[in-house]
Amino acid sequence: MNRARKLVASISTLSTRRRTYSPSSTFRTISINSQTHHSSRRESFQPSSSSAKPLWLRFSGREFSSGSSDTTSSSVCWNCGFLSEKAAFLFCESCRSIQPIDDSVDYFQIFDLEKKYELDAGSLEGKYKDWQKKLHPDLVHNKSQKERDYAADQSAKVTEAYRTLTKRLSRAMYIMKLNGKNVNEEETITDPTLLMEIMELRETIAEANDSKELDQIRSQVQEKLKQWSDSFVEAFESQRFDEAVKCIQRMTYYERACEEIVKKL
Amino acid sequence: MMMIRQAAKKALGLTSRQSTPCSVGIFRSYHENVIDHYDNPRNVGSFDKNDPTVGTGLVGAPACGDVMKLQIKVDEKTGQIVDARFKTFGCGSAIASSSVATEWVKGKAMEEVLTIKNTEIAKHLSLPPVKLHCSMLAEDAIKAAVKDYKEKRVKTGGV
């Protein structure tokens, strides 16, 4: 019994000590940062033409507008019934019991990052490792089965968040999705310049025989990826979303080409 | 041609002819028609793009990074498609869909091939729902090829 109490206590000190990870201060930290340093960038994220209110806006709306409250984002603890204004991630503030996944918490929130495309890969990895330490199965083994299941779900979500945010292409698509622009539509494209280029690229890869040649092609494609990644950032931040989608499409093609090269190597 | 086939075979895991077309259990299997188009690829290749009797359809599926080129050779007098070639970089279903498309357009009039629907291709290959867009890509490729041929004819002053 004492051991359990100690364990719970240690987990809770872990959470409270790391102020950036507990839900309440995460919320405040992000908005404070944005208000003081990046207010202009915040405004640039307001989508001009989308009709659906994106998740992101809901999140900021609570901070800036006094009246409207978004009931879907508040959470009630299943254990003690504590009603929280914001979505609880991982722990209930009141009784420290593990919460089920809340879909309104997005991947950037999990890692306490600003919702923008550029991020520091090293710091993302560090935060990911910290999370995995907290969510380690051994820390929850004496909790109820229900909580262990929740912890497993949370851990899976953190891993998925990490995987999505580490790769440029998936990060780009995710950030577009958060802004209500779904990129992955099954539409056929007929842009002759792009398709011809990709066709030639894939043919070159198919015909290349030694690894030196393939490495050369690969570095060329990586160059292009970087170039289009930068174009994406520019287009996205200037809210030229159609152009941003085109950048993502190109990046998808180059990524596929890279995968083919790797398969051949 | 060999490269595409080898790459495609590797992608499907069909490097040795051990895989059975109909496997039980949770493993996804390719329909025997799809495998057939793999082992015996028909019409892989290219025509000269600048040949006035050739129409080239170049389409892509950005969601999965597929690119498909379908070319038709038309008899100018009768308006019938006498030959077709394709080159596709993509998954097995995309390759098989374009292969089927080239088979089906041969010997038909241009107006007739415009009525080929992706659902027919998908049914012939028993494509799962997640691969339906591959057959759609093939249908779009046929239309693009016909369109290209017609535009070329207009440019050269033909009918």
mmCIF file of N, CA and C in Angstrom, chain A residues 13 15 21-22 26 47 53 63 74 76 89 91 126 128 175 184 191 194 222 233 240 258 265:
data_model
loop_
_atom_site.group_PDB
_atom_site.id
_atom_site.type_symbol
_atom_site.label_atom_id
_atom_site.label_comp_id
_atom_site.label_asym_id
_atom_site.label_seq_id
_atom_site.Cartn_x
_atom_site.Cartn_y
_atom_site.Cartn_z
ATOM 1 N N THR A 13 4.917 13.869 -8.872
ATOM 2 C CA THR A 13 5.975 14.885 -8.819
ATOM 3 C C THR A 13 6.658 14.999 -10.172
ATOM 4 N N SER A 15 5.228 14.701 -12.945
ATOM 5 C CA SER A 15 4.384 15.526 -13.808
ATOM 6 C C SER A 15 4.416 16.980 -13.410
ATOM 7 N N TYR A 21 4.815 19.725 -19.177
ATOM 8 C CA TYR A 21 4.036 18.583 -19.647
ATOM 9 C C TYR A 21 2.656 18.492 -19.029
ATOM 10 N N SER A 22 2.478 19.075 -17.873
ATOM 11 C CA SER A 22 1.138 18.936 -17.296
ATOM 12 C C SER A 22 0.175 19.801 -18.079
ATOM 13 N N THR A 26 0.979 23.531 -19.819
ATOM 14 C CA THR A 26 1.272 23.451 -21.260
ATOM 15 C C THR A 26 0.447 24.494 -21.994
ATOM 16 N N PRO A 47 -7.139 30.778 -41.030
ATOM 17 C CA PRO A 47 -7.427 30.465 -42.438
ATOM 18 C C PRO A 47 -8.505 31.399 -42.970
ATOM 19 N N LYS A 53 -14.418 25.177 -38.576
ATOM 20 C CA LYS A 53 -13.523 25.758 -37.584
ATOM 21 C C LYS A 53 -12.457 24.705 -37.262
ATOM 22 N N GLU A 63 -8.578 30.755 -25.346
ATOM 23 C CA GLU A 63 -7.687 31.672 -24.652
ATOM 24 C C GLU A 63 -8.097 33.108 -24.912
ATOM 25 N N SER A 74 -13.480 19.872 -23.082
ATOM 26 C CA SER A 74 -13.306 19.718 -21.635
ATOM 27 C C SER A 74 -13.368 18.248 -21.312
ATOM 28 N N VAL A 76 -13.866 15.068 -18.248
ATOM 29 C CA VAL A 76 -14.295 14.639 -16.924
ATOM 30 C C VAL A 76 -13.510 13.395 -16.568
ATOM 31 N N PHE A 89 -4.324 15.534 -20.729
ATOM 32 C CA PHE A 89 -3.468 14.571 -21.400
ATOM 33 C C PHE A 89 -2.773 13.731 -20.346
ATOM 34 N N PHE A 91 -2.766 12.470 -17.348
ATOM 35 C CA PHE A 91 -3.190 12.372 -15.943
ATOM 36 C C PHE A 91 -4.323 13.329 -15.616
ATOM 37 N N GLY A 126 14.344 14.420 -27.831
ATOM 38 C CA GLY A 126 14.538 14.431 -26.382
ATOM 39 C C GLY A 126 13.211 14.339 -25.647
ATOM 40 N N TYR A 128 10.449 13.150 -26.781
ATOM 41 C CA TYR A 128 9.867 11.834 -27.021
ATOM 42 C C TYR A 128 10.433 10.819 -26.046
ATOM 43 N N ILE A 175 0.068 19.197 -40.528
ATOM 44 C CA ILE A 175 -0.196 20.596 -40.206
ATOM 45 C C ILE A 175 -1.270 21.167 -41.132
ATOM 46 N N ASN A 184 -4.709 14.367 -48.697
ATOM 47 C CA ASN A 184 -4.641 13.034 -49.272
ATOM 48 C C ASN A 184 -5.836 12.669 -50.128
ATOM 49 N N ASP A 191 -0.573 17.173 -64.552
ATOM 50 C CA ASP A 191 0.441 18.190 -64.825
ATOM 51 C C ASP A 191 1.598 17.562 -65.604
ATOM 52 N N LEU A 194 5.451 18.057 -64.235
ATOM 53 C CA LEU A 194 5.777 17.276 -63.045
ATOM 54 C C LEU A 194 5.847 15.798 -63.371
ATOM 55 N N GLN A 222 17.209 14.248 -52.631
ATOM 56 C CA GLN A 222 17.142 14.850 -51.294
ATOM 57 C C GLN A 222 17.207 16.363 -51.389
ATOM 58 N N VAL A 233 6.907 25.631 -46.709
ATOM 59 C CA VAL A 233 6.833 26.525 -45.558
ATOM 60 C C VAL A 233 6.381 27.902 -46.007
ATOM 61 N N ARG A 240 -1.031 30.349 -49.007
ATOM 62 C CA ARG A 240 -1.329 29.910 -50.372
ATOM 63 C C ARG A 240 -1.469 28.384 -50.293
ATOM 64 N N CYS A 258 12.823 8.057 -53.514
ATOM 65 C CA CYS A 258 13.868 7.682 -52.545
ATOM 66 C C CYS A 258 13.665 6.272 -52.046
ATOM 67 N N LEU A 265 19.198 -0.452 -53.454
ATOM 68 C CA LEU A 265 20.546 -0.471 -52.895
ATOM 69 C C LEU A 265 20.828 -1.725 -52.062
#
